[in-house]
C-alpha atoms as a printed R data frame, in Angstrom:
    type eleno elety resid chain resno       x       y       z
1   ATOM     1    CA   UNK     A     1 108.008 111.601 129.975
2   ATOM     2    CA   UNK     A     2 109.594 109.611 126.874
3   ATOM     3    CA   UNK     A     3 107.700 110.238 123.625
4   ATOM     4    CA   UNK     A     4 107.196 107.355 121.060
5   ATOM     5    CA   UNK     A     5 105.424 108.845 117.896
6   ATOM     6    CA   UNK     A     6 103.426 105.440 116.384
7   ATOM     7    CA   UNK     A     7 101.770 105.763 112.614
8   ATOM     8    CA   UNK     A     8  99.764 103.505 111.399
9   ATOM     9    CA   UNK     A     9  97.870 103.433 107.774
10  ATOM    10    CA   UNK     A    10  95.427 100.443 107.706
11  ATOM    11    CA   UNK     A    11  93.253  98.769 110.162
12  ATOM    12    CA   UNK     A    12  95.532  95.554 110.782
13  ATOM    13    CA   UNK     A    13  98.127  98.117 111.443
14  ATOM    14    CA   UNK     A    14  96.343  99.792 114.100
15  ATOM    15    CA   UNK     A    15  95.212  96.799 115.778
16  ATOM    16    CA   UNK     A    16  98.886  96.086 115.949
17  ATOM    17    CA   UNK     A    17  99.956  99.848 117.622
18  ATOM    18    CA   UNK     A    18  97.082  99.799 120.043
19  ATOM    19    CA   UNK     A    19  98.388  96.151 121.248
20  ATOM    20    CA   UNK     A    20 102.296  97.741 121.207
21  ATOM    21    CA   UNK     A    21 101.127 100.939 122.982
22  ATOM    22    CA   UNK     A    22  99.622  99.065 125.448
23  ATOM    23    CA   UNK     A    23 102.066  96.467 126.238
24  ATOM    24    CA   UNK     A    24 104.564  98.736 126.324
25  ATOM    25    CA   UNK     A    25 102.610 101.367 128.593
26  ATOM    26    CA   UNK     A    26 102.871  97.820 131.398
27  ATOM    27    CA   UNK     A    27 106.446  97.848 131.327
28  ATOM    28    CA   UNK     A    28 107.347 101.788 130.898
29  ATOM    29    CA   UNK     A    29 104.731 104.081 132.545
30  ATOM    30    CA   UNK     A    30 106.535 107.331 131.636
31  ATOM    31    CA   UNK     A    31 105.756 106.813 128.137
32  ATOM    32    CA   UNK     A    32 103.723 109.400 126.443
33  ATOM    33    CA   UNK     A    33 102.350 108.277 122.346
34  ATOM    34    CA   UNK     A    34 101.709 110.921 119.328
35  ATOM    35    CA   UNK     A    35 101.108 110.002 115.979
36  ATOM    36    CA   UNK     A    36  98.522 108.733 113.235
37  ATOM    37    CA   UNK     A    37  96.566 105.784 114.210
38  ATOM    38    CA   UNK     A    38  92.777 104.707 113.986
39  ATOM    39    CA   UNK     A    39  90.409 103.443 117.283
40  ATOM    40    CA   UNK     A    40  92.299 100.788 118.840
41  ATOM    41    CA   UNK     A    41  95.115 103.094 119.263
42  ATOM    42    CA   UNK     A    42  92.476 105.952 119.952
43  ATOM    43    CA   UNK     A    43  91.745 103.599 122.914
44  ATOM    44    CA   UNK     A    44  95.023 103.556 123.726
45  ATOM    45    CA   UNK     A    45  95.102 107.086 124.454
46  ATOM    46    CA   UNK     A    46  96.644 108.163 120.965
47  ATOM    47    CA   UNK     A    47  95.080 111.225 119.481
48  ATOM    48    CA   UNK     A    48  95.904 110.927 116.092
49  ATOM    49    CA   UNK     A    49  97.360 113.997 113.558
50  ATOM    50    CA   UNK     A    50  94.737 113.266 110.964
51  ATOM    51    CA   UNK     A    51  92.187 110.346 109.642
52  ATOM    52    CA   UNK     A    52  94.337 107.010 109.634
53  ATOM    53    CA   UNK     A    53  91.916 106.058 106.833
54  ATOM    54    CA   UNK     A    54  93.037 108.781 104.370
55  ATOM    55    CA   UNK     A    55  96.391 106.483 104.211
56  ATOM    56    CA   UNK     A    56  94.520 103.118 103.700
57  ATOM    57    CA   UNK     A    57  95.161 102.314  99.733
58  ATOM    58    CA   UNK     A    58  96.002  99.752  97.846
59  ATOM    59    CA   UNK     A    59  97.538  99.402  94.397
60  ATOM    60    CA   UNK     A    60 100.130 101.354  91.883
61  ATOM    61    CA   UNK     A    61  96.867 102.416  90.022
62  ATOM    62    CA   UNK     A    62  94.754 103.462  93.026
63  ATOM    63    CA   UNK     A    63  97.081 105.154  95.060
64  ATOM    64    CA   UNK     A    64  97.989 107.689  91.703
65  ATOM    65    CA   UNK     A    65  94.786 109.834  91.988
66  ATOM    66    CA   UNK     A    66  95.022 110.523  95.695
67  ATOM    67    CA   UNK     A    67  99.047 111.453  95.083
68  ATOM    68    CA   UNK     A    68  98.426 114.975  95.917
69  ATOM    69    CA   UNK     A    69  96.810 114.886  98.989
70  ATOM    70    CA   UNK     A    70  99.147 111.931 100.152
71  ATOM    71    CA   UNK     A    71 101.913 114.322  99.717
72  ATOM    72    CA   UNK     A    72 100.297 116.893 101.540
73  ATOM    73    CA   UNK     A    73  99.867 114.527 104.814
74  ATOM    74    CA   UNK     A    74 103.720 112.945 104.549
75  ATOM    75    CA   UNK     A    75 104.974 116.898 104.678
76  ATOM    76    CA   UNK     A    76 102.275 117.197 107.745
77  ATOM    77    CA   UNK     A    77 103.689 113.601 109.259
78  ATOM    78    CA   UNK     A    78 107.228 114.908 109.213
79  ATOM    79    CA   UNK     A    79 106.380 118.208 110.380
80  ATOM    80    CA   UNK     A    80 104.778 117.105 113.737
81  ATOM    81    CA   UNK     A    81 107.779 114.226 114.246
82  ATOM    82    CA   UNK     A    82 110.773 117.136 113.806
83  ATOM    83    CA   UNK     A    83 108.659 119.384 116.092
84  ATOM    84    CA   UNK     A    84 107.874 116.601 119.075
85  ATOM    85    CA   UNK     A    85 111.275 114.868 118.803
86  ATOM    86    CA   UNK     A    86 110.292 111.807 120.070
87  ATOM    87    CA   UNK     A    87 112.563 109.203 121.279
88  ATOM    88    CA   UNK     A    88 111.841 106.634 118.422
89  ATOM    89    CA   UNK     A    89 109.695 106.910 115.642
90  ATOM    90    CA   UNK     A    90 107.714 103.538 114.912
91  ATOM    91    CA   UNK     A    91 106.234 102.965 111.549
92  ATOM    92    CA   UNK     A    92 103.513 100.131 111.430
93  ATOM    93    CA   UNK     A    93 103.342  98.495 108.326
94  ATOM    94    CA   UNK     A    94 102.067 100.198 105.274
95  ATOM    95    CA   UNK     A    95 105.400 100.813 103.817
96  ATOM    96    CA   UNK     A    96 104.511 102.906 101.097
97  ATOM    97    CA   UNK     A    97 103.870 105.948 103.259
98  ATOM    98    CA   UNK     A    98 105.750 105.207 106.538
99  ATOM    99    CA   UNK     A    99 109.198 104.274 104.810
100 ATOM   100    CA   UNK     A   100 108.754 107.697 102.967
101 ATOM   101    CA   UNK     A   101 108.180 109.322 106.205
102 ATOM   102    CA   UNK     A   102 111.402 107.209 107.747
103 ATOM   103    CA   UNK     A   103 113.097 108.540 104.832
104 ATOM   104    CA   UNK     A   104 112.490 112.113 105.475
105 ATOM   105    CA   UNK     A   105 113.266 111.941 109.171
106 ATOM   106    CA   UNK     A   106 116.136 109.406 109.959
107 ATOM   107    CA   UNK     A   107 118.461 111.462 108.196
108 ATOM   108    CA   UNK     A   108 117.264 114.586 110.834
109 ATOM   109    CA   UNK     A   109 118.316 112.474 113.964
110 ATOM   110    CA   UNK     A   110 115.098 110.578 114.377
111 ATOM   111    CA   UNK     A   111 115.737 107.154 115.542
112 ATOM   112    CA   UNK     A   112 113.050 104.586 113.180
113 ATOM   113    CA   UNK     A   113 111.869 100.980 114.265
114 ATOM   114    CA   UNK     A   114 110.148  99.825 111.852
115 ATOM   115    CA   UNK     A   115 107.301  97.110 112.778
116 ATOM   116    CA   UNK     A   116 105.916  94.570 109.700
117 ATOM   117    CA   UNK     A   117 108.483  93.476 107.366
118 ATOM   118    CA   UNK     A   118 107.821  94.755 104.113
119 ATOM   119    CA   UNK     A   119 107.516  91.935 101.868
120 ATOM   120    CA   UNK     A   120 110.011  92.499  99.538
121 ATOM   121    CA   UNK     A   121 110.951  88.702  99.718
122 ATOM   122    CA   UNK     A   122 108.118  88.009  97.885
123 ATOM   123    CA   UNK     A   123 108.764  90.727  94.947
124 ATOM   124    CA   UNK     A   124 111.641  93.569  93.894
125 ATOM   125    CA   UNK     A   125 113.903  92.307  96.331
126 ATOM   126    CA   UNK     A   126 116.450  95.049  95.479
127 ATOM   127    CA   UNK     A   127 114.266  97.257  97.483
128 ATOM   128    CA   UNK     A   128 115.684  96.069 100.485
129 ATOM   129    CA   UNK     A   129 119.235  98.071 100.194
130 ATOM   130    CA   UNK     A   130 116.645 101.077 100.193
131 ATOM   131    CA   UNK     A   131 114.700  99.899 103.643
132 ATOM   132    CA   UNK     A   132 118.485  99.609 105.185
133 ATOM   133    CA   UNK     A   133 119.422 103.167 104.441
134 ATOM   134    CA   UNK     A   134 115.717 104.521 105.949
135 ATOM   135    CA   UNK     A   135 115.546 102.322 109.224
136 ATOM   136    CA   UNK     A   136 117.384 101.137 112.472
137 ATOM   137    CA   UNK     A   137 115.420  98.305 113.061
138 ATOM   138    CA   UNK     A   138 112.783  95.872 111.982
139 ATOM   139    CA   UNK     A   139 110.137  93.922 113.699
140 ATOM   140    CA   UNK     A   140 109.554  91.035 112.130
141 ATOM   141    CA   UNK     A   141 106.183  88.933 112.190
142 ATOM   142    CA   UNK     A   142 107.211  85.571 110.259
143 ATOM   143    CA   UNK     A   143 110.472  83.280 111.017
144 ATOM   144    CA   UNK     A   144 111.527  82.983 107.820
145 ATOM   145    CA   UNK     A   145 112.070  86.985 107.728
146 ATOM   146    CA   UNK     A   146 114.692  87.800 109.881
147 ATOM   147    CA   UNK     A   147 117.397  85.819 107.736
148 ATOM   148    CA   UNK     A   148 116.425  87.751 104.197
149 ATOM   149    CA   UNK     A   149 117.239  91.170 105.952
150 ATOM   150    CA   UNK     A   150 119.954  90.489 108.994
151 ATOM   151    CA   UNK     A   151 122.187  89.969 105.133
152 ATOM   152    CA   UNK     A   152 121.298  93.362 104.009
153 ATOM   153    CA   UNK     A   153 122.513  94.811 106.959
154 ATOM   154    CA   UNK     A   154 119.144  95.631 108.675
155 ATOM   155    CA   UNK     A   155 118.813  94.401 112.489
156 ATOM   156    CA   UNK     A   156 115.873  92.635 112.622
157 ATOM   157    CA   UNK     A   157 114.124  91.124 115.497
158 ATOM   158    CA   UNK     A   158 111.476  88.303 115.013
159 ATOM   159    CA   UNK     A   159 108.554  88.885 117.585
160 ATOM   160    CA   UNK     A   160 106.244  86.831 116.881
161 ATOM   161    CA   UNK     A   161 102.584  87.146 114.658
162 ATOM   162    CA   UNK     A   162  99.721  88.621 116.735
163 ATOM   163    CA   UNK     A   163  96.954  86.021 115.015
164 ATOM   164    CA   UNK     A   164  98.319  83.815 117.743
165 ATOM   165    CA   UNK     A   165  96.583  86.214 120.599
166 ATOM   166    CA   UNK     A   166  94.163  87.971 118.800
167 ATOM   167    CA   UNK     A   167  91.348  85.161 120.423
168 ATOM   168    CA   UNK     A   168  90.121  83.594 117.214
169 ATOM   169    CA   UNK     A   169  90.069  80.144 117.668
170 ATOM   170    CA   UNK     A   170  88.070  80.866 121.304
171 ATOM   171    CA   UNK     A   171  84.640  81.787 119.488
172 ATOM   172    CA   UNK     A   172  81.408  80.935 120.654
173 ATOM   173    CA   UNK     A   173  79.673  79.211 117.686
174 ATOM   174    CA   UNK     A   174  76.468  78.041 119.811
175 ATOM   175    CA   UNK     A   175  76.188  81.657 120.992
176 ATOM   176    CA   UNK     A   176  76.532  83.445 117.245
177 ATOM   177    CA   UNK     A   177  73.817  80.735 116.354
178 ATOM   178    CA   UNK     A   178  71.368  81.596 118.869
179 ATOM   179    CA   UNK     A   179  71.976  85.173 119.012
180 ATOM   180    CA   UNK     A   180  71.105  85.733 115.168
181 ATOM   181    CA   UNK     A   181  68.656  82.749 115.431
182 ATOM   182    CA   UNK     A   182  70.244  80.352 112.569
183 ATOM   183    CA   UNK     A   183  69.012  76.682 112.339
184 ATOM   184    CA   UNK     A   184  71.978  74.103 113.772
185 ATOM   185    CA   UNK     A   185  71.436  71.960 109.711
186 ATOM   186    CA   UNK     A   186  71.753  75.318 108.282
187 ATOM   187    CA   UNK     A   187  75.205  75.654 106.924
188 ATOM   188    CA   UNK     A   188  76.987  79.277 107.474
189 ATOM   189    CA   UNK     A   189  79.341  81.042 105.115
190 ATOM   190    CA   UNK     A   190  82.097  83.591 106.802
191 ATOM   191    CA   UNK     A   191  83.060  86.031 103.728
192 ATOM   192    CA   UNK     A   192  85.877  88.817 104.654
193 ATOM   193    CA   UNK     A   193  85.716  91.105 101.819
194 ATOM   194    CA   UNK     A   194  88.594  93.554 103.315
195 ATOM   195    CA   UNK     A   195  88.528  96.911 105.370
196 ATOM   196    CA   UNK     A   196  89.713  99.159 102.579
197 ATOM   197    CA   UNK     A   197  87.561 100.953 100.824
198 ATOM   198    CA   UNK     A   198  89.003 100.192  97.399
199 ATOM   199    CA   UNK     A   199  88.837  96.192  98.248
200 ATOM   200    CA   UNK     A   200  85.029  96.199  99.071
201 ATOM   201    CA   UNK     A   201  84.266  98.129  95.719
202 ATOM   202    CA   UNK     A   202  86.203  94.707  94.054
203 ATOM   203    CA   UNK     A   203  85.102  92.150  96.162
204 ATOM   204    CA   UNK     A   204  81.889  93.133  97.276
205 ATOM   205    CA   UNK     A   205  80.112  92.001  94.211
206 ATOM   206    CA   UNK     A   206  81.658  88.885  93.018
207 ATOM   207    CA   UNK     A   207  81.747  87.367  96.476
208 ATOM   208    CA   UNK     A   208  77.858  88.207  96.637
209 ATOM   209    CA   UNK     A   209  78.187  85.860  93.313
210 ATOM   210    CA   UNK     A   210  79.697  83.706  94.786
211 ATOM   211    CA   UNK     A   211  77.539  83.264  97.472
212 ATOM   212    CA   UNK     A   212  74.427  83.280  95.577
213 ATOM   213    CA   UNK     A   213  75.679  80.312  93.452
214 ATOM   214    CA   UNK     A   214  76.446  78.368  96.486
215 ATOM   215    CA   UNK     A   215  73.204  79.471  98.205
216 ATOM   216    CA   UNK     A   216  71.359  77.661  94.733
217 ATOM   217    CA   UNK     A   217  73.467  74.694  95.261
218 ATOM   218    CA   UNK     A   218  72.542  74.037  98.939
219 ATOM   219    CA   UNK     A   219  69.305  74.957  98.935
220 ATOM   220    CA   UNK     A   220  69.588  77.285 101.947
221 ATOM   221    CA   UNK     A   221  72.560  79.386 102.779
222 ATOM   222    CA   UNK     A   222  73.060  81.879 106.074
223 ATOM   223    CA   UNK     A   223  75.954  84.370 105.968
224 ATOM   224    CA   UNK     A   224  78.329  86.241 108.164
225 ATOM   225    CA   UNK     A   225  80.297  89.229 107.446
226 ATOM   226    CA   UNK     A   226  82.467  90.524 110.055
227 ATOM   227    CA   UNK     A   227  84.138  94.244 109.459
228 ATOM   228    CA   UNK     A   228  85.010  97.482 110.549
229 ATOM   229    CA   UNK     A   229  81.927  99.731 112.338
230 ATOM   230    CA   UNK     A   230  82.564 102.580 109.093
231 ATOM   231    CA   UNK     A   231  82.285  99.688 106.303
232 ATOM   232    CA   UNK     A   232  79.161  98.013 108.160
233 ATOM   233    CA   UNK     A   233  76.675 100.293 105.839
234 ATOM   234    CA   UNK     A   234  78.405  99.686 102.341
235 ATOM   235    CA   UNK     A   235  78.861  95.520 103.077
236 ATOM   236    CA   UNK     A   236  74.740  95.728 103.908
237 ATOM   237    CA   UNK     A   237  74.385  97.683 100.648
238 ATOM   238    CA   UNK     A   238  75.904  94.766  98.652
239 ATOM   239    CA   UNK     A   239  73.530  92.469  96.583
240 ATOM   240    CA   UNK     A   240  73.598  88.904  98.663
241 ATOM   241    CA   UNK     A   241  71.507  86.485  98.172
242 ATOM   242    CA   UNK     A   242  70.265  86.763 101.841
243 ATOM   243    CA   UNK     A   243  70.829  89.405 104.009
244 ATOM   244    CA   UNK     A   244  74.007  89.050 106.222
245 ATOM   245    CA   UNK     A   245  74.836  89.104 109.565
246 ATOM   246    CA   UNK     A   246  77.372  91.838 109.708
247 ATOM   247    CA   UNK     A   247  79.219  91.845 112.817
248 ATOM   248    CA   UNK     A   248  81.485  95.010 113.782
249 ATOM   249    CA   UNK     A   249  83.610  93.342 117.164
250 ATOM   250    CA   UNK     A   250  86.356  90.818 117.769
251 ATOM   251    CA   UNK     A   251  83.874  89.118 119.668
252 ATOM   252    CA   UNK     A   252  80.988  88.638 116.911
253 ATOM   253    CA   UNK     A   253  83.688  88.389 114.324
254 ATOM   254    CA   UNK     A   254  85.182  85.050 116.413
255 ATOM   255    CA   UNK     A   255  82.010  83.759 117.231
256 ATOM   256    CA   UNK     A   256  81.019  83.875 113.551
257 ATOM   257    CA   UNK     A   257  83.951  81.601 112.408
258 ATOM   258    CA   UNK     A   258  83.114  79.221 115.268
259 ATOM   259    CA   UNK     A   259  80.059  78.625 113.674
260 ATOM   260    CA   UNK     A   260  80.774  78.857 109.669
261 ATOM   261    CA   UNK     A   261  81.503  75.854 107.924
262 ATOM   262    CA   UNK     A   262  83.510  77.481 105.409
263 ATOM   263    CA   UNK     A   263  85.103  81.461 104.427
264 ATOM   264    CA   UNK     A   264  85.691  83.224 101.417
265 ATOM   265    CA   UNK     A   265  88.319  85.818 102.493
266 ATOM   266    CA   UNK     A   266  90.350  87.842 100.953
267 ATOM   267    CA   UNK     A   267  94.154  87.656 101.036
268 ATOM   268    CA   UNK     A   268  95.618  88.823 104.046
269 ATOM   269    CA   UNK     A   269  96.142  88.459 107.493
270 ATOM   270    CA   UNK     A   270  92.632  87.860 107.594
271 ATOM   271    CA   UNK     A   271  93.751  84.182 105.566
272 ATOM   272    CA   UNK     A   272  96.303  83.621 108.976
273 ATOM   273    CA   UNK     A   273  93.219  84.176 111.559
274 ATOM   274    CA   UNK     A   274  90.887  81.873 109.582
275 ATOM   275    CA   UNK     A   275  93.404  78.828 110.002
276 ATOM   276    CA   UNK     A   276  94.199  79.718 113.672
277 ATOM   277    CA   UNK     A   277  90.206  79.637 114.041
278 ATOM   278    CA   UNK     A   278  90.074  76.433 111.925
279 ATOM   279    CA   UNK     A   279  87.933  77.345 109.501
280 ATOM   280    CA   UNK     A   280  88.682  75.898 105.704
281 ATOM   281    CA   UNK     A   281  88.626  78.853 103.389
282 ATOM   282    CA   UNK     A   282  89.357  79.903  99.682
283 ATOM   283    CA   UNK     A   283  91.407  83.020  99.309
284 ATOM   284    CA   UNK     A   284  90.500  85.653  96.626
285 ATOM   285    CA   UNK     A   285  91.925  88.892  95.601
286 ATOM   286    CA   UNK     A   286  91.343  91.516  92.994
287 ATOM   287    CA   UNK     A   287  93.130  94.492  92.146
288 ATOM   288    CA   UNK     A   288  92.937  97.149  89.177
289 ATOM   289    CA   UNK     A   289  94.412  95.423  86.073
290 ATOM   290    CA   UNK     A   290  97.183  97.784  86.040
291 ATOM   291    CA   UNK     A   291  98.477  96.892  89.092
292 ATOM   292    CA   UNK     A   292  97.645  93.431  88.622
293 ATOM   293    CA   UNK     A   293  99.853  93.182  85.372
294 ATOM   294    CA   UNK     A   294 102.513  95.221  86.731
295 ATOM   295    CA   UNK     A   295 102.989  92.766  90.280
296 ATOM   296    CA   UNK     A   296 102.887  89.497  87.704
297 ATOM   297    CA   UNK     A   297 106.617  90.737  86.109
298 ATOM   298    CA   UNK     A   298 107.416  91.145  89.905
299 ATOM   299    CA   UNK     A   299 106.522  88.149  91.877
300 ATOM   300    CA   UNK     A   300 108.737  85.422  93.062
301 ATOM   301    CA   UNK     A   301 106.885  83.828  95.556
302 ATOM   302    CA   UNK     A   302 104.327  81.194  94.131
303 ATOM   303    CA   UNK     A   303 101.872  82.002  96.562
304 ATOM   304    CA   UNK     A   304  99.667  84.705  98.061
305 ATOM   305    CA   UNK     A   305  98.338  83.658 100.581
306 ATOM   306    CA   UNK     A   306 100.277  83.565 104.079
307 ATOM   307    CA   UNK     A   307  98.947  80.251 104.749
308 ATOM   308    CA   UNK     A   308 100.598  78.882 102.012
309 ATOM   309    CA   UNK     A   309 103.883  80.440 102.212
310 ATOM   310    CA   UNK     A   310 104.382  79.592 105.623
311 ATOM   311    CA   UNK     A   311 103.351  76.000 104.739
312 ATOM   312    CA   UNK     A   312 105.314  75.798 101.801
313 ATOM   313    CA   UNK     A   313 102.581  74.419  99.451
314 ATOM   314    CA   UNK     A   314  99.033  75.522  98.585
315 ATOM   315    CA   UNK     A   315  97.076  74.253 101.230
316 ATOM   316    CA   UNK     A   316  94.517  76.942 100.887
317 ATOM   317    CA   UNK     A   317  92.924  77.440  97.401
318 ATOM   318    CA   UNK     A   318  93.603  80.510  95.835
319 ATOM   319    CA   UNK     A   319  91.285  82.623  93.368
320 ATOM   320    CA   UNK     A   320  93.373  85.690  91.987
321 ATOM   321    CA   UNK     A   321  92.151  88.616  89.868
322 ATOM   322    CA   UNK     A   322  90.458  86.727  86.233
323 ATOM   323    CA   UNK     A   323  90.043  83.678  88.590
């Protein structure tokens, strides 16, 4: 058997490894997986080292306090790839723990692919003579990508963004309205407040705001939140206006944006899936004011949003931090 050891550190992340383990597993049916992942790779027959969700932080400022025990799980991580000595290691996104991990490990005779471009295009672009030294190749998810890197010296392969198969623009909307029994004149709002833990304390309560003010300006308002299974409880918990519909599948979560008229999401991939499904949306993100100050000094892109940077101009309004 050939070993691959996958890790993962955030939901989109592990959708992405459970898709790679299995697509792989069609063409190569001697390959065996170890590593850190969440369900879809569980379903994918991955039993991962430890919680995938213990990696799932955002920020400079909210990734200091959990320093410690981040430490203790990259020493763990490196541990468990020197022992198995698998034939590649692949890091999925979430560079800030994986690239350490490729860091500590390349140097040992561990081959690293590298899937996600980090998006140092966008900000500190000097970083990039750091990814070349810690990787042997990249898998990149946007065209524009492979250029910025193949000139630092990193091979880079662009395969493609998995929005365009994950089935969003083939929801039901008929079928979310009967199921949860919502009137065809009454208008439904899609709000993706994020499947980190640190993004739904944020979001949580000014995009119940925001749907509260809208609810007062139509009159009557339905809403749908899709998310993760382990969030479900805390987006309930939130103060809507009216209670949500809070889906936990692909399938609810597609049917919903077939119905909704409009989504507040926040920034993400979650912003690429809306415009495959067709929804219009407004993007909004938050972070702690440290962090937001600090990426300000840092940011040459003039967007945020995906959407926009692959379309070159802001075709997707964007509400950011004070906005």
């Amino acid at each position: 058997m050939t070993l691959l050891y996958l890790v993962a550190g955030e939901a989109s992340g592990d959708v992405l490894g459970g898709r790679l383990m299995a697509a792989l597993r069609a063409r190569r049916a001697d390959l065996a997986f170890a590593g850190i992942g969440g369900s879809r790779m569980a379903e994918q027959g991955l039993v991962s080292l430890f919680p995938m969700e213990e990696l799932s932080l955002m920020g400079l400022a909210e990734v200091l306090p959990r320093l410690r025990g981040l430490a203790r799980r990259l020493a763990e991580a490196e541990a468990d790839v020197l022992a198995r000595r698998p034939a590649a290691l692949v890091t999925i996104d979430a560079p800030s723990f994986t690239l350490r991990l490729a860091a500590r490990v390349r140097p040992k005779g561990v081959r690293v692919i590298h899937y996600v471009a980090p998006q140092v295009w966008a900000w500190r672009q000097g970083r990039v003579r750091r990814i070349a030294r810690r990787i042997d190749r990249l898998l990149a998810l946007l065209p524009f990508e492979p250029p910025f890197f193949e000139a630092a010296g990193i091979p880079t392969s662009f395969v493609g963004h998995p929005v365009l198969e994950s089935g969003a623009d083939r929801g039901n909307a008929a079928r979310f309205r009967t199921t949860h029994g919502i009137a065809p004149e009454t208008r439904l709002l899609a709000v993706m407040p994020g499947s980190r833990g640190g993004e739904l304390a944020r979001h949580l309560p000014v995009f119940a705001r925001a749907a509260a003010l809208l609810r007062d300006r139509l009159g009557t308002l339905a809403l749908a939140v899709p998310t993760l299974p382990r969030l479900a409880e805390a987006v309930r918990a939130a103060p809507w206006p009216v209670a949500p519909i809070v889906t936990a599948d692909e399938t609810g979560k597609h049917d919903a944006w077939a119905a909704a008229a409009a989504a507040l999401a926040k920034s993400g991939t979650t912003s690429l899936e809306l415009a495959v499904a067709g929804v219009p949306q407004v993007v909004a993100y938050r972070v702690n004011p440290i962090t937001a100050a600090i990426v300000r000094r840092l940011v040459t892109v003039p967007h945020a949003s995906l959407v926009n940077l692959l379309a070159g101009e802001e075709v997707v309004p964007e509400r950011l931090q004070e906005q």
